[in-house]
Every structure is written in C-alpha cells, then in structure tokens.
XYZ file of C-alpha atoms in Angstrom:
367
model
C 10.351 -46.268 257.125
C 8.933 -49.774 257.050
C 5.089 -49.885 256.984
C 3.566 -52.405 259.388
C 1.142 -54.785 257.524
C -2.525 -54.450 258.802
C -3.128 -57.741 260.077
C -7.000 -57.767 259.149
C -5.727 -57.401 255.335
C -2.761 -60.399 256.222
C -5.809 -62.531 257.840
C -8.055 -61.810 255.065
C -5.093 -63.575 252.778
C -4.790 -66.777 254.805
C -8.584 -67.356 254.970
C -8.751 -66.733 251.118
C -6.111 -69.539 250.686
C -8.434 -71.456 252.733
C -11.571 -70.900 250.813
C -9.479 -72.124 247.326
C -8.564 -75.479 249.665
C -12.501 -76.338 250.348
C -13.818 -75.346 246.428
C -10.800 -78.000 245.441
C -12.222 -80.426 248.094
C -15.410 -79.818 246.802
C -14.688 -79.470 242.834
C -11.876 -81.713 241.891
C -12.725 -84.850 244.511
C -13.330 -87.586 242.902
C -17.033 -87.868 244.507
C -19.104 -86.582 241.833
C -21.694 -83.663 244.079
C -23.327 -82.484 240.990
C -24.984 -85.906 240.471
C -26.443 -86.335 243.572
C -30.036 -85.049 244.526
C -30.379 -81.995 246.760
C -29.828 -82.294 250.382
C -28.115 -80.389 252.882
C -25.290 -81.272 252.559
C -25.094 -80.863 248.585
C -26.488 -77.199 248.943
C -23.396 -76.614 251.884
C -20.853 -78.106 249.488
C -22.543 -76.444 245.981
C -23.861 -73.397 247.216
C -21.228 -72.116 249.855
C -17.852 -74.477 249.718
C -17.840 -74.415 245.867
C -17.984 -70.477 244.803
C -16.104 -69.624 248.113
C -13.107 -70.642 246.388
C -13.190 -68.193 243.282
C -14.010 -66.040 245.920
C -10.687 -66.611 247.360
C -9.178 -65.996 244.354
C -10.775 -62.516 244.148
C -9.843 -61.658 247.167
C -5.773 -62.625 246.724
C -5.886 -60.186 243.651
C -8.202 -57.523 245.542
C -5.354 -57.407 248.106
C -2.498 -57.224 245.448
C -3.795 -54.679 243.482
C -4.880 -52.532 246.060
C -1.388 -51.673 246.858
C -0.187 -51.720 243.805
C -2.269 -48.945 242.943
C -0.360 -46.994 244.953
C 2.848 -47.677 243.434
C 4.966 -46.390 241.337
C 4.399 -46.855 237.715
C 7.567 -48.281 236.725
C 8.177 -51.258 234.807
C 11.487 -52.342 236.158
C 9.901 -52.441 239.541
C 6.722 -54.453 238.287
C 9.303 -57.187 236.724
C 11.595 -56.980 240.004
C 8.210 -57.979 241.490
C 7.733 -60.998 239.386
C 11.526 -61.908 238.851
C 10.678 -62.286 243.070
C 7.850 -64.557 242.575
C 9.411 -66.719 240.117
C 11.848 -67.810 242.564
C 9.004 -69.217 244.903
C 7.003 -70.982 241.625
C 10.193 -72.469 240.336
C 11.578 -73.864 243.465
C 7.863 -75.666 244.229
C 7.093 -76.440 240.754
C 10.848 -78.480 240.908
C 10.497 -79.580 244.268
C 7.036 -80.863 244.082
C 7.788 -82.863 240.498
C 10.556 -84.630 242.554
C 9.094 -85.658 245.222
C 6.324 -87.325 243.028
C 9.280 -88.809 240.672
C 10.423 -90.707 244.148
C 6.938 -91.704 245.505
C 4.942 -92.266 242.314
C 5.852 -91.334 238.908
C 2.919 -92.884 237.178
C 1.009 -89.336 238.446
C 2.980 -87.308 236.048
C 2.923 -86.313 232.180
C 5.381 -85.602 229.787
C 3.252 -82.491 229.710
C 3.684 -82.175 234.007
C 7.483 -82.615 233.266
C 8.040 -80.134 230.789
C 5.824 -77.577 233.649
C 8.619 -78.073 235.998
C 11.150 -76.811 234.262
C 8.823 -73.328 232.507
C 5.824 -73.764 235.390
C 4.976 -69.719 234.499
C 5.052 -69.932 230.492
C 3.108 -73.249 230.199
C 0.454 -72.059 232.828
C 1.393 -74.834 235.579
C -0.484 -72.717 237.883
C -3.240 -70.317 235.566
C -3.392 -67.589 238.792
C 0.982 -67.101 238.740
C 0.767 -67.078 235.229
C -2.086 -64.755 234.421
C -0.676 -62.796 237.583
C 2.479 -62.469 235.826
C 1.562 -61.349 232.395
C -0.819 -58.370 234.710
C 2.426 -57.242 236.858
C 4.043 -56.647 233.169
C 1.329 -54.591 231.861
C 0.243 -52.665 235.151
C 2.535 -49.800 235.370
C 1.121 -49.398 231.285
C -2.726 -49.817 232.688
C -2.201 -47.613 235.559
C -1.035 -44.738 233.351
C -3.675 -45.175 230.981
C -6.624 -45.628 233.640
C -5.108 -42.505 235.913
C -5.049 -40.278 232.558
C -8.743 -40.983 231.802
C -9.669 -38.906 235.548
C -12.676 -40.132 237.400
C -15.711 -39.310 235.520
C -14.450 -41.248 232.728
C -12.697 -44.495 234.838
C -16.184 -44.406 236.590
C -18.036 -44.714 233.318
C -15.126 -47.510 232.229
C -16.218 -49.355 235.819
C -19.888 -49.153 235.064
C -19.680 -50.637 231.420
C -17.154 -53.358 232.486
C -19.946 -54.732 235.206
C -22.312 -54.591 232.614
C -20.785 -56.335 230.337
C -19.090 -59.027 232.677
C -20.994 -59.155 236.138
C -24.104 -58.614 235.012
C -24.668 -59.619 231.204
C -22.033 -62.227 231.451
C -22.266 -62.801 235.294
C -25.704 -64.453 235.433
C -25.399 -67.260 232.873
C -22.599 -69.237 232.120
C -23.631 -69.321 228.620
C -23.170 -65.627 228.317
C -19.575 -64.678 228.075
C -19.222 -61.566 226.574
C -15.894 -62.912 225.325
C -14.624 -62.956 229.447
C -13.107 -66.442 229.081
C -11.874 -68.518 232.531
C -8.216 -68.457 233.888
C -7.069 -65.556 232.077
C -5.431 -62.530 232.071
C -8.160 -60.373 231.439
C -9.840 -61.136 234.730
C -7.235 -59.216 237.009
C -7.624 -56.481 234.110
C -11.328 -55.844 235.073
C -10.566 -56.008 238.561
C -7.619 -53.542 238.732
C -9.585 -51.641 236.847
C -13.148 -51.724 239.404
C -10.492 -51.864 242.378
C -8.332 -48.813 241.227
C -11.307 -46.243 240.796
C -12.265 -47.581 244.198
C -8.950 -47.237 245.782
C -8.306 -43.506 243.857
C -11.637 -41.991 244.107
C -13.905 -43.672 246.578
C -11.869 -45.186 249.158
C -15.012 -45.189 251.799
C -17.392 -46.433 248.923
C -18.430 -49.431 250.730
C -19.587 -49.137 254.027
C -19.220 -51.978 256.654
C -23.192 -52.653 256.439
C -23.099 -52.085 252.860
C -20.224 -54.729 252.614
C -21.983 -57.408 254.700
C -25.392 -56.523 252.433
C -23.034 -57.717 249.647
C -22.033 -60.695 251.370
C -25.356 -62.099 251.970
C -26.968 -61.554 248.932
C -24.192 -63.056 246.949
C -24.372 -66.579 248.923
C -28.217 -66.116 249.127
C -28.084 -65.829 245.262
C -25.446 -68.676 244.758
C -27.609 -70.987 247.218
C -30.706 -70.009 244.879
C -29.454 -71.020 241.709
C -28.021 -74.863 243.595
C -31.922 -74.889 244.455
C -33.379 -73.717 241.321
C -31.067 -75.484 239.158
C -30.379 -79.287 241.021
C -33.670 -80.426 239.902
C -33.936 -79.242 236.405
C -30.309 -80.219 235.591
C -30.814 -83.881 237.047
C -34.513 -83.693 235.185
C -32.371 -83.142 231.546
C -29.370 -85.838 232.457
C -27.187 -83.602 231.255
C -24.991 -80.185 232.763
C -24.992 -81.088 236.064
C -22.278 -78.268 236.650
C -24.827 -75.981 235.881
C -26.045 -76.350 239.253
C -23.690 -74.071 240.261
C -22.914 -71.706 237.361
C -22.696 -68.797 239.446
C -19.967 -69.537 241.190
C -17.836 -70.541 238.272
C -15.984 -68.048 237.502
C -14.479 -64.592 239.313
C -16.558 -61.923 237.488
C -19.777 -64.284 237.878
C -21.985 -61.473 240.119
C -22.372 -63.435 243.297
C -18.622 -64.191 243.245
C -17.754 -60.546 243.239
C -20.384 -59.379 245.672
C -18.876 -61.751 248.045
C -15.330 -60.297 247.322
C -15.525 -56.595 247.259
C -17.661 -57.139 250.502
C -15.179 -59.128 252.027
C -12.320 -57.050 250.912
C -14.569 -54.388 252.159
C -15.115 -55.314 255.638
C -11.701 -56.300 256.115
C -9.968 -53.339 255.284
C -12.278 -51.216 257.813
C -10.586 -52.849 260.430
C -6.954 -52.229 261.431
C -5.228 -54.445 263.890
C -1.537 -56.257 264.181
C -0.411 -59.469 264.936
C 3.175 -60.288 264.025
C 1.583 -63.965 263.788
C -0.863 -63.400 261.406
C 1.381 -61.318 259.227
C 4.205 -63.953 259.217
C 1.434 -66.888 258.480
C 0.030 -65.066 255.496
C 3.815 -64.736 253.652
C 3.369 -68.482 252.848
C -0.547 -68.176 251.347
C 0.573 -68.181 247.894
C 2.704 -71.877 248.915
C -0.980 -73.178 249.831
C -2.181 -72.336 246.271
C 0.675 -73.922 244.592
C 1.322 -77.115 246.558
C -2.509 -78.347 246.567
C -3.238 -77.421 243.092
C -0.401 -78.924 241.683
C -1.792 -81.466 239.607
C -0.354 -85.058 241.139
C -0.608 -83.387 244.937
C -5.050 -82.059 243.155
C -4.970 -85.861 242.531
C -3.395 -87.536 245.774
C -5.644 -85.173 247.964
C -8.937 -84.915 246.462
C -9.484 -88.585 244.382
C -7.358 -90.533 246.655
C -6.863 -89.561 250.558
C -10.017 -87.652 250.986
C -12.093 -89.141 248.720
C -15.945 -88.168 250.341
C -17.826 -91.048 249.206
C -17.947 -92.758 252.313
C -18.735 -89.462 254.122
C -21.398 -87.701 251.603
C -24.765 -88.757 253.435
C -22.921 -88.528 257.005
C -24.226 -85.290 258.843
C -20.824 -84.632 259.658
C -19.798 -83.783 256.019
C -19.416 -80.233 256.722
C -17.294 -80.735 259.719
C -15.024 -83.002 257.775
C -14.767 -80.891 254.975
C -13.616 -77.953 256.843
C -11.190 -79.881 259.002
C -9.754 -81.717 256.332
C -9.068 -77.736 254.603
C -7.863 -76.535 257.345
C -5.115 -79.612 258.519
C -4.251 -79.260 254.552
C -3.901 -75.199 254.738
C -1.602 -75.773 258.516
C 0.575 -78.649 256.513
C 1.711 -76.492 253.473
C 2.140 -73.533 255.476
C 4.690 -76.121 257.665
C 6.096 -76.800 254.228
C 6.800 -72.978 253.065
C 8.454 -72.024 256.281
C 11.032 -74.653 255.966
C 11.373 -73.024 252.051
C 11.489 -69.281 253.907
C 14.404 -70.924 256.168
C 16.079 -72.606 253.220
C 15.422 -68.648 251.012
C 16.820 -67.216 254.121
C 20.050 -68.261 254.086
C 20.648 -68.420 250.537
C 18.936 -65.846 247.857
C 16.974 -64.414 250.244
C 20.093 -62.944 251.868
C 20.045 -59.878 248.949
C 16.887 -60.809 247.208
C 16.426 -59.165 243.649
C 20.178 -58.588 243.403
C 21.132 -60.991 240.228
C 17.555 -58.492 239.006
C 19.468 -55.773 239.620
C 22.701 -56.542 237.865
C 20.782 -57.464 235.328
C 18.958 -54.236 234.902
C 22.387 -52.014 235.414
C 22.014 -48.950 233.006
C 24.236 -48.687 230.033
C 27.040 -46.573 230.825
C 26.026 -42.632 230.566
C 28.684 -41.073 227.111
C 30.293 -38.300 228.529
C 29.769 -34.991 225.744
C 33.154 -34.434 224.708
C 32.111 -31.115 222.773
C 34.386 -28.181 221.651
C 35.012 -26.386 224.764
C-alpha cells in the first residue's frame, strides 16, 4: 500500500531549497558582505542568510536518510535509487549547458563542457555527487552500524561530535581531517541520524528542538559580532566572520538542523500541494548552482550593491529567493511533464534489464 508523504517533512524540503537560494544570494553575489563594517543588515545577511543555507543542506540529507534507514539493505536497490537520480542531473546538466551555448557561451569552460556530458563523476554539483557515492555505500554502512547495537553506535555518535561538531565545529582552522563538499559529511550524519531514528526516535523534544534552534543562530550571530571587527582590524580573512556557518558539521549548523528536522517531524499533516511542490526541490539546487545560471543570478541580475545600505535589504533578499525558488520549480514541472510521457512511463526499467540475474543451471545429477 502506498504511504502518504507527511507534508510537514515535504514542506520542510521546499523551505530547505529555499534557505540554499538566500546563502547563494548572500555568498556567491558579486557584492563583497565580508568587507563591509557591521550593520544590520551585514549581521541579517552574515549571521542568519549565510549559514541558513548549509543548513538547508543538512536538512535535504536529514530527510533522505531518515527513510533510508528504514530500508532495505540492498545494493541493487540503493543503485536503482541513483540510476533514478541520474536521469534528473543529466537531463539539467545538458539542458542548462545549452541554453547558455544559445544565449552566451563566453560563461562556459572547457571544464563546464566536459560537466555536461559526466555532471556526477566530475562533481558538477558536489551534493549529487557526494550523495551518490553515499547511496553506493549505505546498504554496506547500515549493516555495519546496525551490527555494532546501541551502546556501541551511541558511543560511535558521541566521538564523531567530538571530533567534528565540537573540536572541528568551532574553528575553521580545526578540521580534524572533515574536509568541505565531501562524502564523508553524509557519513557522519547517517551515522548521528540512524542511532536517532533506531534507538531514540522521541530524543528531541519539540522545546528541546526549538532550544537548538536558537542557540545555534544566537551562536552564529555571535561570532559575525565578535569576529567583523577583528577580521577588518587584520585586513585579512574576512570570511572568517562567519566561520561557523561554513560548513555542515560546523556546531551551530547542526543545532539548527537536527532542531529543525526535529520540530518538523513532530508534526503530521497532508497537502497534496505541498507534497507535489517538494518533488522538484532537488531542480532548485541544480538550476541556481549551476555555475553560468551562480553567475547570471548572483554577479549580474541581482547584484546588491545598489541595495546594501537600503533598509529594505532583507525584504529584497528574501523576495528575490523566493521568485527564484517559484521560477525553477515552473521549470521542473515542465521536465516532470516531459519524464511523464517518456521514461517516466516505467521508470527504472532499462535498471532492471540491466540487473536481470544470470540464468539459474539446472543440476542435472545421476538420478
């Protein structure tokens, strides 16, 4: 029988999309925030905007992986999942490299080119890529982390924050050998997320979960305060401003998450709206951080230097995120319509001949 998406999950999915648009706004414009003094607006932009987006990014894998916890620990079905997803990140990664041949080609690389054609293996998008390397090994790190039982996963859990979230989640000079856009960030997380989901499913309590909210923008809005001044003192780091919203094991960035996950999973309602919206969140991701489309968007069309000091700022920067989210969701659904009535029809099923068993040897013995 076919389960019926809880919408609060499916709305959790769109706003995280929406949370990568606004740290892209923020991060890749071609307004430079970090060298400005502090204001209001810089501490909006630096302390919320900015780290919302990794936050986003948490979330998208927090709501992946706490299904696929669930599921079975096969591999054929994990590459059936990303043999699925391929489809999607080929057809935009060609689409989206034509339509900049026809309107300006001077936006893309040889490098950009090559992407189009292998956008998964040459890390086109780092999240699909990394995403797809995890769905490989998870049916492997589900066996191993459900064979070491719950004392010992808990103990796993504890060490990995320490390591990560804490020892290498406070400075962005302390690493701990955790390195950006990489695989072994959705390890760390399946493997926090999967004691949670196995063992302590109620672990978080909706005023625990807001708790965790608070104090991770509180802290992130601290360290744009603390650090602004001494940063523009030296001349030199500016990004250091905002160090702890950097990167998705950075502490702040994961309070945020797990609280957000958190409080959205405690409530259950559906809206066949909201669930059909939140099928086209990944075509967000991929369509604005596509490099030429980063570049048109952020240091062209919506350039904020005109519109830093304005009071407005945060107004704009919100609309602007949410008129680009409500375009390339426009955009997917005509790519759902076009899927629809082509491989979308039996989807998986060139997969599936693929994966046909060899032919079983009947045992011809002496009878």
């Amino acid at each position: 029988m076919h389960k019926t998406r809880n919408s609060s999950i499916e709305l959790l999915r769109i706003i995280a999309a929406y949370l990568i648009v606004l740290r892209h706004f923020v991060g890749a414009n071609a307004f430079d925030v970090w060298a400005q003094p502090l204001s209001f607006n810089k501490i909006i932009l630096e302390g919320i905007l900015y780290p919302s987006g990794k936050v986003g990014v948490v979330l998208f894998f927090l709501i992946s992986a706490w299904f696929l916890c669930e599921s079975t620990t096969d591999l054929k079905a994990a590459l059936r999942r990303a043999w699925i997803l391929e489809r999607e990140i080929l057809f935009y990664s060609l689409a989206l490299t034509t339509v900049i041949l026809i309107t300006d080609r001077s936006l893309l690389t040889p490098k950009t080119l090559i992407s189009a054609v292998l956008p998964t293996s040459t890390d086109l998008w780092w999240y699909t890529t990394s995403y797809m390397v995890f769905l490989i090994l998870c049916p492997f790190l589900t066996i191993g982390l459900k064979s070491l039982g719950q004392q010992t996963h808990r103990n796993c859990c504890l060490a990995c924050i320490l390591l990560w979230s804490i020892g290498g989640g406070l400075t962005s000079f302390v690493s701990f050998d955790m390195t950006k856009e990489n695989v072994l960030i959705f390890i760390y997380l399946y493997t926090l997320v999967s004691y949670w989901r196995w063992y302590r499913p109620e672990l978080i309590a909706r005023r625990t979960a807001t708790v965790l909210v608070a104090l991770g923008y509180a802290t992130s809005i601290a360290s744009v305060l603390v650090l602004t001044p001494i940063t523009l003192a030296l001349d030199r780091g500016t990004h250091q401003q905002t160090m702890l919203g950097q990167n998705e094991w950075m502490l702040p960035v994961m309070l945020i998450g797990f609280g957000s996950f958190a409080i959205a999973k405690q409530h259950h309602f559906t809206s066949k709206i909201i669930n059909s919206i939140a099928k086209s969140t990944l075509a967000i991701y991929l369509i604005t951080v596509y490099p030429p489309i980063s570049t048109l968007l952020w240091k062209q069309t919506f350039n904020m230097k005109d519109i830093y000091h304005d009071p407005w700022l945060t107004a704009y920067a919100l609309g602007i995120a949410a008129l680009t989210t409500a375009t390339c969701i426009a955009i997917d659904y005509i790519r759902r319509g076009i899927f629809t009535i082509s491989i979308d029809r039996n989807p998986g099923k060139w997969f599936n001949q693929l994966w046909k068993p060899p032919m079983k040897e009947h045992n011809h013995g002496n009878q």
